[in-house]
Structure formats: C-alpha cells, structure tokens
C-alpha cells in the first residue's frame, strides 16, 4: 500500500499522519499511533474491548518471523479485507483502534513519585563527608648498636 492509497482510505476517518516505519508505514491521529501498514497488510491497534470484533471477522494478530521463532504481536490485528470497500465502516474500526491506542497510552503513563518528586518540593542538601588526607610519616630511624 502506498501513501496516497492510505490517505484516501482514511478520508472518512479524518486527517492522519503517515510515517515510514519498518517495511511500511505507521499511521497516527492526534499524536497517537493506531495502525500499521506493512507488506502483509493493514493492522489496527486492538485491546480487550476490540479483539472480539477482529476474531469474529476471522482476523489474525500481527506476526513476524525471526531466525528461531514466530513472534505474535497481540496489540495489532489485521483489518478484515471487506472493509477496504466500505469506507464508513472502516472509519468506525479506525476510531475504535485509536481509542484502544489511547487506552494503552493511559496505562503506560509513568507513576508519580512520592513527596520528593512533587512539583515545588525542596530537597535537603546532603553534607559531604570530609576525607582525611594521608600524610607522609617519617620512617623510624635505625638504632645504632654501639
């Protein structure tokens, strides 16, 4: 799929940003990546709420081969082929994929640290320990045996 085809495909959904990614494109809206266009097809972001829709259509999660195994990425599922001919329904699926990506982003937000990390918190300076310098000690003199 080329860039122009993707722009036309998402016309009913709204404006999207399309960037080169791996062997295809990453597709985002409002700064959130929600779709991948790769050699193997078009994949939408999915989660617990949307995966049953993909399964009902007979879709599969994104998979790729390494030298030793097949890796399955359950967060992206292949868009059913019938939706390429129905731009309105495809836009609904795209909205659901964007919502799934936004939910995932909310779960990944960093947790705020306790009181010391709060804005405006003052940290107490830590006193540095003084290190004693080593001094040269004179060698004891040999006693003469007279």
Short mmCIF file of C-alpha atoms in Angstrom, two decimals:
data_model
loop_
_atom_site.label_atom_id
_atom_site.label_comp_id
_atom_site.label_asym_id
_atom_site.label_seq_id
_atom_site.Cartn_x
_atom_site.Cartn_y
_atom_site.Cartn_z
CA UNK A 1 0.00 0.00 0.00
CA UNK A 2 1.37 3.37 -0.91
CA UNK A 3 0.96 6.67 0.94
CA UNK A 4 -1.71 8.08 -1.39
CA UNK A 5 -3.84 4.94 -1.10
CA UNK A 6 -3.69 5.19 2.71
CA UNK A 7 -4.67 8.87 2.68
CA UNK A 8 -7.71 8.03 0.53
CA UNK A 9 -8.55 5.01 2.69
CA UNK A 10 -8.70 7.14 5.85
CA UNK A 11 -10.61 10.04 4.24
CA UNK A 12 -13.88 9.26 6.10
CA UNK A 13 -11.97 8.81 9.36
CA UNK A 14 -10.25 12.20 9.24
CA UNK A 15 -6.72 13.51 8.90
CA UNK A 16 -3.93 11.06 9.67
CA UNK A 17 -0.17 11.31 9.83
CA UNK A 18 1.66 8.66 7.84
CA UNK A 19 5.33 7.98 8.60
CA UNK A 20 7.81 5.43 7.24
CA UNK A 21 8.16 2.56 9.67
CA UNK A 22 9.87 -0.81 9.25
CA UNK A 23 8.80 -2.16 5.86
CA UNK A 24 5.75 0.11 5.59
CA UNK A 25 4.04 2.96 7.42
CA UNK A 26 2.89 3.91 10.89
CA UNK A 27 -0.47 5.70 10.89
CA UNK A 28 -1.40 8.10 13.67
CA UNK A 29 -4.03 10.65 14.61
CA UNK A 30 -3.78 13.26 17.35
CA UNK A 31 -0.20 12.11 18.01
CA UNK A 32 -1.22 8.51 18.75
CA UNK A 33 -0.13 5.63 16.51
CA UNK A 34 -3.12 3.34 15.91
CA UNK A 35 -2.38 1.46 12.68
CA UNK A 36 0.46 -0.17 10.75
CA UNK A 37 0.59 -0.65 7.01
CA UNK A 38 3.10 -3.39 6.25
CA UNK A 39 3.81 -5.70 3.33
CA UNK A 40 1.49 -8.27 4.87
CA UNK A 41 -1.48 -5.87 5.17
CA UNK A 42 -3.10 -3.20 7.31
CA UNK A 43 -3.15 -3.74 11.08
CA UNK A 44 -5.17 -1.80 13.65
CA UNK A 45 -4.40 -1.37 17.33
CA UNK A 46 -6.55 -3.71 19.45
CA UNK A 47 -7.20 -4.42 23.12
CA UNK A 48 -9.57 -6.44 25.32
CA UNK A 49 -12.54 -4.41 24.05
CA UNK A 50 -11.85 -4.66 20.32
CA UNK A 51 -10.15 -8.05 19.86
CA UNK A 52 -13.51 -9.92 19.84
CA UNK A 53 -14.57 -7.90 16.75
CA UNK A 54 -11.41 -8.97 14.92
CA UNK A 55 -11.86 -12.60 15.98
CA UNK A 56 -15.48 -12.57 14.77
CA UNK A 57 -14.21 -11.48 11.34
CA UNK A 58 -11.60 -14.24 11.26
CA UNK A 59 -8.69 -11.80 11.51
CA UNK A 60 -5.32 -12.69 13.00
CA UNK A 61 -2.86 -10.72 15.14
CA UNK A 62 0.30 -9.36 13.53
CA UNK A 63 3.09 -11.94 13.30
CA UNK A 64 6.65 -11.94 12.08
CA UNK A 65 9.45 -14.49 11.82
CA UNK A 66 12.83 -14.35 13.47
CA UNK A 67 15.58 -16.84 12.74
CA UNK A 68 14.38 -19.05 15.62
CA UNK A 69 10.63 -18.48 16.09
CA UNK A 70 7.39 -16.76 15.11
CA UNK A 71 6.55 -13.66 17.17
CA UNK A 72 2.89 -12.72 17.63
CA UNK A 73 2.01 -9.11 18.48
CA UNK A 74 -1.46 -9.25 20.04
CA UNK A 75 -1.82 -5.48 20.18
CA UNK A 76 -2.19 -5.16 16.37
CA UNK A 77 -4.74 -7.17 14.34
CA UNK A 78 -5.21 -7.41 10.59
CA UNK A 79 -8.06 -5.33 9.20
CA UNK A 80 -10.72 -7.54 7.54
CA UNK A 81 -10.38 -7.28 3.74
CA UNK A 82 -14.09 -6.45 3.27
CA UNK A 83 -13.54 -3.08 4.99
CA UNK A 84 -11.37 -1.80 2.14
CA UNK A 85 -14.61 -1.46 0.13
CA UNK A 86 -16.66 0.16 2.94
CA UNK A 87 -15.01 3.44 3.93
CA UNK A 88 -17.66 4.37 6.50
CA UNK A 89 -17.37 1.12 8.44
CA UNK A 90 -13.58 1.22 8.05
CA UNK A 91 -13.64 4.68 9.69
CA UNK A 92 -15.60 3.19 12.64
CA UNK A 93 -12.96 0.48 13.05
CA UNK A 94 -10.23 3.14 12.83
CA UNK A 95 -11.93 5.16 15.61
CA UNK A 96 -12.09 2.03 17.76
CA UNK A 97 -8.39 1.36 17.06
CA UNK A 98 -7.49 4.94 18.00
CA UNK A 99 -9.48 4.57 21.24
CA UNK A 100 -7.64 1.30 22.00
CA UNK A 101 -4.28 3.02 21.41
CA UNK A 102 -5.28 5.91 23.67
CA UNK A 103 -6.34 3.49 26.44
CA UNK A 104 -2.98 1.73 26.13
CA UNK A 105 -1.16 5.08 26.38
CA UNK A 106 -3.03 5.92 29.57
CA UNK A 107 -1.95 2.63 31.14
CA UNK A 108 1.69 3.34 30.27
CA UNK A 109 1.90 6.79 31.87
CA UNK A 110 4.69 6.97 34.43
CA UNK A 111 3.66 6.85 38.06
CA UNK A 112 4.31 9.96 40.11
CA UNK A 113 6.91 9.51 42.79
CA UNK A 114 6.16 10.22 46.41
CA UNK A 115 6.56 13.63 48.09
CA UNK A 116 10.15 14.23 46.97
CA UNK A 117 9.15 14.17 43.31
CA UNK A 118 6.21 16.53 43.66
CA UNK A 119 6.49 19.88 41.98
CA UNK A 120 7.95 22.51 44.25
CA UNK A 121 9.31 20.02 46.77
CA UNK A 122 12.58 21.13 48.33
CA UNK A 123 15.31 18.59 48.70
CA UNK A 124 17.58 18.82 51.71
CA UNK A 125 21.23 19.20 50.82
CA UNK A 126 23.35 16.25 51.78
CA UNK A 127 26.51 17.11 53.70
CA UNK A 128 29.62 15.67 52.15
CA UNK A 129 31.96 13.75 54.35
CA UNK A 130 35.46 15.13 54.62
CA UNK A 131 38.15 12.72 53.67
CA UNK A 132 41.32 12.90 55.75
CA UNK A 133 44.42 13.39 53.68
CA UNK A 134 47.17 10.91 54.11
CA UNK A 135 50.32 12.44 55.46
CA UNK A 136 53.81 11.23 54.94
CA UNK A 137 55.11 9.69 58.08
CA UNK A 138 58.82 9.60 58.68
CA UNK A 139 60.39 6.21 58.88
CA UNK A 140 61.67 5.17 62.21
CA UNK A 141 65.43 5.52 62.33
CA UNK A 142 67.58 2.54 62.80
CA UNK A 143 69.28 2.42 66.11
CA UNK A 144 72.93 2.04 66.09
CA UNK A 145 74.31 -0.87 68.01
CA UNK A 146 77.22 0.69 69.77
#
